[in-house]
Amino acid sequence: MVDLDVPALTVTFASLATAFVLGTRTAELRINVLVALGPAAFVDLGLRTAGQG
């Protein structure tokens, strides 16, 4: 079973959602944010499941 730090994960998602809603104004910037978040989340999840995070 994966041991996730739920409070830290909640804060991370809340911060990203806030930055996405308040910090981006153009469609191009929003697309760039989404494109960057996918690989970042994938790598973060991989590191956490491997026990290195």
JSON list of C-alpha atoms in Angstrom, two decimals:
[
{"chain": "A", "resi": 1, "resn": "MET", "atom": "CA", "xyz": [0.00, 0.00, 0.00]},
{"chain": "A", "resi": 2, "resn": "VAL", "atom": "CA", "xyz": [1.19, 3.50, -0.79]},
{"chain": "A", "resi": 3, "resn": "ASP", "atom": "CA", "xyz": [1.75, 5.78, 2.19]},
{"chain": "A", "resi": 4, "resn": "LEU", "atom": "CA", "xyz": [0.57, 9.21, 1.01]},
{"chain": "A", "resi": 5, "resn": "ASP", "atom": "CA", "xyz": [0.90, 12.38, 3.02]},
{"chain": "A", "resi": 6, "resn": "VAL", "atom": "CA", "xyz": [-2.73, 13.46, 2.64]},
{"chain": "A", "resi": 7, "resn": "PRO", "atom": "CA", "xyz": [-2.40, 16.91, 4.25]},
{"chain": "A", "resi": 8, "resn": "ALA", "atom": "CA", "xyz": [0.58, 17.79, 2.05]},
{"chain": "A", "resi": 9, "resn": "LEU", "atom": "CA", "xyz": [-1.21, 16.47, -1.02]},
{"chain": "A", "resi": 10, "resn": "THR", "atom": "CA", "xyz": [-4.29, 18.52, -0.17]},
{"chain": "A", "resi": 11, "resn": "VAL", "atom": "CA", "xyz": [-2.23, 21.69, 0.24]},
{"chain": "A", "resi": 12, "resn": "THR", "atom": "CA", "xyz": [-0.45, 21.02, -3.05]},
{"chain": "A", "resi": 13, "resn": "PHE", "atom": "CA", "xyz": [-3.69, 20.58, -4.97]},
{"chain": "A", "resi": 14, "resn": "ALA", "atom": "CA", "xyz": [-5.25, 23.63, -3.32]},
{"chain": "A", "resi": 15, "resn": "SER", "atom": "CA", "xyz": [-2.21, 25.74, -4.21]},
{"chain": "A", "resi": 16, "resn": "LEU", "atom": "CA", "xyz": [-2.20, 24.55, -7.81]},
{"chain": "A", "resi": 17, "resn": "ALA", "atom": "CA", "xyz": [-5.93, 25.14, -8.18]},
{"chain": "A", "resi": 18, "resn": "THR", "atom": "CA", "xyz": [-5.63, 28.63, -6.75]},
{"chain": "A", "resi": 19, "resn": "ALA", "atom": "CA", "xyz": [-2.71, 29.49, -9.00]},
{"chain": "A", "resi": 20, "resn": "PHE", "atom": "CA", "xyz": [-4.55, 28.09, -12.01]},
{"chain": "A", "resi": 21, "resn": "VAL", "atom": "CA", "xyz": [-7.75, 30.03, -11.33]},
{"chain": "A", "resi": 22, "resn": "LEU", "atom": "CA", "xyz": [-6.26, 33.33, -10.18]},
{"chain": "A", "resi": 23, "resn": "GLY", "atom": "CA", "xyz": [-2.87, 33.41, -11.83]},
{"chain": "A", "resi": 24, "resn": "THR", "atom": "CA", "xyz": [-3.58, 32.59, -15.46]},
{"chain": "A", "resi": 25, "resn": "ARG", "atom": "CA", "xyz": [-5.51, 34.86, -17.74]},
{"chain": "A", "resi": 26, "resn": "THR", "atom": "CA", "xyz": [-4.96, 33.58, -21.28]},
{"chain": "A", "resi": 27, "resn": "ALA", "atom": "CA", "xyz": [-5.83, 30.25, -22.84]},
{"chain": "A", "resi": 28, "resn": "GLU", "atom": "CA", "xyz": [-2.24, 29.65, -23.93]},
{"chain": "A", "resi": 29, "resn": "LEU", "atom": "CA", "xyz": [-0.97, 30.02, -20.39]},
{"chain": "A", "resi": 30, "resn": "ARG", "atom": "CA", "xyz": [-3.65, 27.68, -19.05]},
{"chain": "A", "resi": 31, "resn": "ILE", "atom": "CA", "xyz": [-2.69, 25.06, -21.62]},
{"chain": "A", "resi": 32, "resn": "ASN", "atom": "CA", "xyz": [0.96, 25.37, -20.61]},
{"chain": "A", "resi": 33, "resn": "VAL", "atom": "CA", "xyz": [0.02, 24.94, -16.96]},
{"chain": "A", "resi": 34, "resn": "LEU", "atom": "CA", "xyz": [-1.94, 21.78, -17.73]},
{"chain": "A", "resi": 35, "resn": "VAL", "atom": "CA", "xyz": [0.83, 20.38, -19.91]},
{"chain": "A", "resi": 36, "resn": "ALA", "atom": "CA", "xyz": [3.38, 20.99, -17.13]},
{"chain": "A", "resi": 37, "resn": "LEU", "atom": "CA", "xyz": [1.19, 19.58, -14.34]},
{"chain": "A", "resi": 38, "resn": "GLY", "atom": "CA", "xyz": [0.69, 16.18, -15.98]},
{"chain": "A", "resi": 39, "resn": "PRO", "atom": "CA", "xyz": [4.34, 15.13, -16.09]},
{"chain": "A", "resi": 40, "resn": "ALA", "atom": "CA", "xyz": [5.06, 16.80, -12.74]},
{"chain": "A", "resi": 41, "resn": "ALA", "atom": "CA", "xyz": [2.29, 14.81, -11.05]},
{"chain": "A", "resi": 42, "resn": "PHE", "atom": "CA", "xyz": [3.47, 11.61, -12.75]},
{"chain": "A", "resi": 43, "resn": "VAL", "atom": "CA", "xyz": [7.06, 12.06, -11.55]},
{"chain": "A", "resi": 44, "resn": "ASP", "atom": "CA", "xyz": [5.94, 13.07, -8.04]},
{"chain": "A", "resi": 45, "resn": "LEU", "atom": "CA", "xyz": [3.71, 10.01, -7.76]},
{"chain": "A", "resi": 46, "resn": "GLY", "atom": "CA", "xyz": [6.53, 7.79, -9.02]},
{"chain": "A", "resi": 47, "resn": "LEU", "atom": "CA", "xyz": [8.96, 9.15, -6.46]},
{"chain": "A", "resi": 48, "resn": "ARG", "atom": "CA", "xyz": [6.45, 8.81, -3.64]},
{"chain": "A", "resi": 49, "resn": "THR", "atom": "CA", "xyz": [5.59, 5.21, -4.51]},
{"chain": "A", "resi": 50, "resn": "ALA", "atom": "CA", "xyz": [9.30, 4.31, -4.78]},
{"chain": "A", "resi": 51, "resn": "GLY", "atom": "CA", "xyz": [9.88, 5.71, -1.28]},
{"chain": "A", "resi": 52, "resn": "GLN", "atom": "CA", "xyz": [12.25, 8.49, -2.33]},
{"chain": "A", "resi": 53, "resn": "GLY", "atom": "CA", "xyz": [9.91, 11.44, -1.80]}
]
